[in-house]
Short mmCIF file of C-alpha atoms in Angstrom, two decimals:
data_model
loop_
_atom_site.label_atom_id
_atom_site.label_comp_id
_atom_site.label_asym_id
_atom_site.label_seq_id
_atom_site.Cartn_x
_atom_site.Cartn_y
_atom_site.Cartn_z
CA THR A 1 0.00 0.00 0.00
CA ASP A 2 1.31 3.44 -0.96
CA LEU A 3 0.98 5.29 2.34
CA ASN A 4 2.13 8.56 0.76
CA ALA A 5 -1.15 8.55 -1.18
CA LEU A 6 -2.90 9.41 2.10
CA LYS A 7 -1.62 12.95 1.75
CA SER A 8 -3.78 13.47 -1.32
CA TYR A 9 -6.96 12.87 0.66
CA SER A 10 -8.72 15.48 2.76
CA GLU A 11 -8.60 15.42 6.53
CA ASN A 12 -12.28 14.43 6.68
CA ILE A 13 -11.63 10.69 6.67
CA ALA A 14 -13.75 8.58 9.02
CA ALA A 15 -11.53 5.51 8.88
CA LEU A 16 -8.65 3.86 7.05
CA ILE A 17 -8.85 0.11 6.41
CA ILE A 18 -5.53 -1.73 5.98
CA GLN A 19 -5.38 -5.50 5.46
CA SER A 20 -2.22 -7.39 6.46
CA PRO A 21 -1.23 -9.70 4.94
CA ASN A 22 -2.85 -7.95 1.97
CA LYS A 23 -4.45 -9.49 -1.14
CA ASN A 24 -0.99 -10.14 -2.56
CA GLY A 25 0.17 -11.82 0.65
CA LEU A 26 2.47 -8.94 1.64
CA ILE A 27 2.76 -7.77 5.25
CA GLU A 28 1.63 -4.17 5.74
CA ASN A 29 2.83 -1.69 8.37
CA TRP A 30 -0.19 -0.76 10.54
CA MET A 31 1.84 1.48 12.83
CA GLU A 32 3.22 3.52 9.94
CA SER A 33 -0.29 3.74 8.48
CA LYS A 34 -1.55 5.29 11.72
CA LYS A 35 1.24 7.87 11.69
CA LYS A 36 0.44 8.89 8.10
CA MET A 37 -3.21 9.65 8.84
CA LEU A 38 -3.80 13.42 8.75
CA ASP A 39 -6.75 13.52 11.15
CA PRO A 40 -5.95 12.09 14.62
CA LYS A 41 -9.67 11.39 15.09
CA SER A 42 -9.78 9.05 12.09
CA LEU A 43 -9.99 5.38 12.98
CA LEU A 44 -7.57 2.72 11.82
CA ILE A 45 -9.31 -0.58 11.01
CA ALA A 46 -6.95 -3.55 10.79
CA VAL A 47 -7.96 -6.62 8.78
CA SER A 48 -6.01 -9.85 9.10
CA GLU A 49 -6.05 -13.64 9.02
CA PRO A 50 -5.95 -14.89 12.65
CA LEU A 51 -3.12 -17.40 12.15
CA SER A 52 -0.80 -14.61 11.00
CA LEU A 53 -1.41 -12.72 14.26
CA SER A 54 0.37 -15.49 16.17
CA VAL A 55 3.66 -14.26 14.69
CA LEU A 56 2.93 -10.63 13.75
CA GLU A 57 2.60 -7.66 16.11
CA PRO A 58 -1.01 -7.43 17.43
CA PRO A 59 -3.12 -4.73 15.72
CA GLY A 60 -3.87 -3.04 19.06
CA LYS A 61 -0.16 -2.45 19.69
CA CYS A 62 0.15 -0.96 16.19
CA GLY A 63 -2.47 1.73 16.79
CA ALA A 64 -5.53 -0.02 15.35
CA ASP A 65 -8.88 1.06 16.79
CA ILE A 66 -10.87 -1.84 15.33
CA PHE A 67 -9.83 -5.31 14.19
CA VAL A 68 -11.86 -7.51 11.87
CA GLY A 69 -10.99 -10.87 10.37
CA GLU A 70 -12.21 -14.23 9.15
CA GLY A 71 -12.10 -17.16 11.60
CA GLN A 72 -12.72 -19.97 9.12
CA SER A 73 -9.14 -21.24 9.50
CA LEU A 74 -9.66 -21.78 13.23
CA GLY A 75 -10.81 -25.38 12.95
CA ASN A 76 -13.77 -24.69 10.65
CA PRO A 77 -14.35 -26.38 7.26
CA MET A 78 -14.29 -24.36 4.05
CA SER A 79 -17.72 -25.77 3.07
CA TYR A 80 -17.54 -24.37 -0.47
CA GLY A 81 -17.55 -20.81 0.84
CA GLY A 82 -19.73 -20.77 3.91
CA PRO A 83 -20.99 -20.34 6.50
CA LEU A 84 -17.96 -18.49 7.83
CA LEU A 85 -16.99 -16.99 11.18
CA GLY A 86 -16.49 -13.23 11.49
CA LEU A 87 -14.10 -11.84 14.10
CA ILE A 88 -14.18 -8.33 15.55
CA ALA A 89 -12.35 -6.56 18.37
CA VAL A 90 -12.36 -2.90 19.38
CA LYS A 91 -10.70 -0.55 21.82
CA GLU A 92 -12.33 -0.07 25.20
CA GLN A 93 -14.12 3.16 24.23
CA TYR A 94 -15.99 1.46 21.36
CA LYS A 95 -17.11 -1.74 23.06
CA ARG A 96 -20.67 -0.52 23.72
CA ARG A 97 -21.18 -0.16 19.98
CA MET A 98 -20.21 -3.76 19.35
CA PRO A 99 -22.87 -6.09 17.89
CA GLY A 100 -23.68 -9.33 19.66
CA ARG A 101 -22.61 -10.08 23.20
CA ILE A 102 -19.40 -9.70 25.19
CA ILE A 103 -18.56 -12.66 27.41
CA GLY A 104 -16.33 -12.02 30.41
CA LYS A 105 -14.29 -14.45 32.49
CA THR A 106 -14.66 -14.45 36.26
CA VAL A 107 -14.58 -16.81 39.27
CA ASP A 108 -17.49 -18.14 41.35
CA LYS A 109 -17.78 -18.30 45.13
CA ASN A 110 -15.73 -21.51 45.12
CA ASN A 111 -12.96 -19.82 43.12
CA ASN A 112 -13.73 -21.83 39.98
CA ASP A 113 -13.39 -20.22 36.56
CA GLY A 114 -16.65 -19.13 34.99
CA PHE A 115 -17.98 -17.08 32.09
CA VAL A 116 -20.74 -14.48 32.25
CA LEU A 117 -22.62 -12.17 29.90
CA THR A 118 -20.70 -8.97 30.60
CA LEU A 119 -22.41 -6.82 27.99
CA GLN A 120 -25.28 -7.24 25.55
CA THR A 121 -27.37 -4.64 23.76
CA ARG A 122 -30.92 -3.84 24.92
CA GLU A 123 -32.00 -4.22 21.29
CA GLN A 124 -31.78 -8.00 21.62
CA HIS A 125 -34.42 -7.96 24.36
CA ILE A 126 -36.65 -5.27 22.87
CA ARG A 127 -36.71 -6.31 19.19
CA ARG A 128 -36.04 -10.02 19.89
CA GLU A 129 -36.00 -11.95 16.60
CA LYS A 130 -35.85 -8.69 14.60
CA ALA A 131 -32.68 -7.50 16.33
CA THR A 132 -29.76 -6.77 14.00
CA SER A 133 -27.14 -7.96 16.50
CA ASN A 134 -28.35 -11.50 17.09
CA ILE A 135 -25.87 -14.37 16.87
CA CYS A 136 -27.49 -17.25 14.97
CA THR A 137 -27.05 -20.96 15.65
CA ASN A 138 -24.65 -21.43 12.73
CA GLN A 139 -22.34 -18.72 14.07
CA GLY A 140 -22.57 -20.13 17.57
CA LEU A 141 -21.46 -23.56 16.34
CA LEU A 142 -18.60 -22.09 14.32
CA ALA A 143 -17.49 -20.06 17.34
CA LEU A 144 -17.56 -23.25 19.42
CA ARG A 145 -15.38 -25.07 16.89
CA ALA A 146 -12.94 -22.15 16.90
CA THR A 147 -12.83 -22.20 20.71
CA ILE A 148 -12.05 -25.92 20.76
CA TYR A 149 -9.38 -25.48 18.06
CA LEU A 150 -7.68 -22.62 19.92
CA ALA A 151 -7.78 -24.55 23.21
CA LEU A 152 -6.13 -27.55 21.53
CA MET A 153 -3.50 -25.47 19.74
CA GLY A 154 -2.61 -23.29 22.70
CA LYS A 155 -0.10 -20.43 22.74
CA LYS A 156 2.66 -22.55 21.24
CA GLY A 157 0.62 -24.38 18.60
CA MET A 158 -0.48 -21.33 16.60
CA PRO A 159 3.03 -19.85 16.12
CA TYR A 160 4.28 -23.36 15.31
CA ILE A 161 1.76 -23.78 12.48
CA ALA A 162 2.38 -20.22 11.23
CA ASN A 163 6.12 -20.93 11.09
CA ILE A 164 5.53 -24.11 9.07
CA CYS A 165 3.42 -22.12 6.60
CA TYR A 166 6.17 -19.48 6.37
CA GLN A 167 8.95 -22.02 5.77
CA LYS A 168 7.01 -23.99 3.13
CA ALA A 169 5.78 -20.88 1.31
CA HIS A 170 9.29 -19.45 1.09
CA TYR A 171 10.63 -22.84 -0.02
CA ALA A 172 8.09 -22.78 -2.86
CA ALA A 173 8.81 -19.15 -3.75
CA ASN A 174 12.57 -19.72 -3.88
CA GLY A 175 12.14 -22.78 -6.08
CA ILE A 176 9.80 -21.02 -8.50
CA SER A 177 11.99 -17.90 -8.73
CA GLU A 178 14.82 -20.05 -10.08
CA LEU A 179 12.72 -21.18 -13.04
CA GLU A 180 12.97 -19.55 -16.44
CA ASN A 181 10.02 -17.25 -17.24
CA TYR A 182 9.04 -16.85 -13.55
CA SER A 183 10.02 -14.20 -11.00
CA LEU A 184 8.87 -12.63 -7.73
CA PRO A 185 7.76 -9.02 -8.44
CA TYR A 186 7.31 -7.97 -4.81
CA SER A 187 9.37 -8.05 -1.63
CA ASN A 188 10.11 -11.17 0.38
CA GLU A 189 7.91 -9.97 3.27
CA PHE A 190 5.10 -12.50 3.06
CA LEU A 191 3.81 -15.26 5.32
CA MET A 192 2.01 -17.98 3.32
CA GLU A 193 0.82 -16.30 0.11
CA PHE A 194 2.95 -14.76 -2.62
CA VAL A 195 2.69 -13.41 -6.16
CA VAL A 196 4.64 -14.85 -9.07
CA LYS A 197 5.14 -13.00 -12.36
CA THR A 198 5.29 -15.07 -15.54
CA THR A 199 5.96 -14.30 -19.18
CA HIS A 200 3.15 -16.72 -20.06
CA SER A 201 -0.59 -16.18 -19.79
CA ALA A 202 -1.50 -16.54 -16.12
CA ILE A 203 -4.84 -18.08 -17.09
CA ASP A 204 -3.13 -20.69 -19.28
CA VAL A 205 -0.72 -21.55 -16.45
CA THR A 206 -3.51 -22.01 -13.90
CA ASN A 207 -5.48 -24.20 -16.31
CA TYR A 208 -2.42 -26.36 -17.00
CA CYS A 209 -1.68 -26.76 -13.29
CA ALA A 210 -5.34 -27.60 -12.57
CA ALA A 211 -5.13 -30.44 -15.11
CA LYS A 212 -2.11 -31.72 -13.16
CA GLY A 213 -4.01 -31.58 -9.84
CA VAL A 214 -2.48 -28.32 -8.60
CA SER A 215 -4.69 -25.39 -7.57
CA ILE A 216 -3.23 -21.91 -8.02
CA MET A 217 -4.97 -18.74 -9.19
CA ARG A 218 -4.49 -15.57 -11.16
CA ALA A 219 -3.66 -12.66 -8.85
CA LEU A 220 -6.61 -10.45 -7.94
CA THR A 221 -4.75 -7.32 -9.03
CA ASP A 222 -3.66 -8.77 -12.37
CA GLU A 223 -4.74 -6.77 -15.42
CA SER A 224 -1.93 -7.99 -17.66
CA ASP A 225 -2.64 -11.74 -17.34
CA SER A 226 0.89 -12.25 -16.03
CA LEU A 227 0.55 -12.60 -12.24
CA LEU A 228 -0.12 -15.75 -10.24
CA LEU A 229 -1.18 -15.92 -6.59
CA ILE A 230 0.04 -19.02 -4.72
CA ALA A 231 -0.83 -20.01 -1.15
CA VAL A 232 1.08 -22.67 0.79
CA THR A 233 -0.23 -23.85 4.17
CA GLU A 234 0.89 -26.46 6.69
CA LYS A 235 -1.25 -29.08 4.91
CA ARG A 236 0.95 -29.07 1.81
CA THR A 237 3.85 -31.55 1.76
CA ILE A 238 7.30 -30.97 0.26
CA ASP A 239 6.46 -33.51 -2.45
CA GLU A 240 3.35 -31.50 -3.37
CA ILE A 241 5.34 -28.27 -3.49
CA ASN A 242 7.98 -29.91 -5.69
CA HIS A 243 5.16 -31.13 -7.94
CA LEU A 244 3.94 -27.52 -8.28
CA ILE A 245 7.44 -26.36 -9.22
CA LYS A 246 7.71 -29.21 -11.72
CA CYS A 247 4.39 -28.28 -13.34
CA LEU A 248 5.46 -24.65 -13.76
CA LYS A 249 8.78 -25.78 -15.23
CA GLU A 250 7.04 -28.14 -17.67
CA PHE A 251 4.76 -25.35 -18.89
CA SER A 252 7.79 -23.22 -19.69
#
């Protein structure tokens, strides 16, 4: 993201939304984004994938006022695109404007851990089924799955998985960059997704790889039909990554 472009906007900006990693897989600088904002009253909204936050600086420490993200990767199936699990967090001064309910942790009279409804909007009681902030059964089940997943992974498990993704993605990127007709157009600051530039048609390359059992896509920002977007997670093996590299080499 070109942060210098912020200077061309007026000071009447309600909020700035910065996603990191962004749609090209690159890690953005939230803290620098906050400093570049002309109006100190403008809000910084950070968007991220939760697994990446186990190794990146938390949005709150980088000056973000609101965080939003997608929790599908927290133990939930892809299910052909839904239902998915939305995540949101805000600074203390905005919590009363939050939709849904805020659950707080406490202890009972026997000093056992317990959870209570700390805050919920009156709208849910007044409008009942017509309330806009209700949490439906599907979302409740997805949140439960995410809770179980996070409890199983723990503080060490999430960074461990993120590091595996990082190592495998960079292994793939390094291997592809050594091929003729392929290069990495952006910096090396990515976690598990990266863009590859090719002298071939990106659509033709993706179709060829699909026929070989490999799923990659044309980059979302590609207008020249020359950019590929490749994601590598902990589920991909070294043999599968080498197969991807082989497919790209064969197409050349």
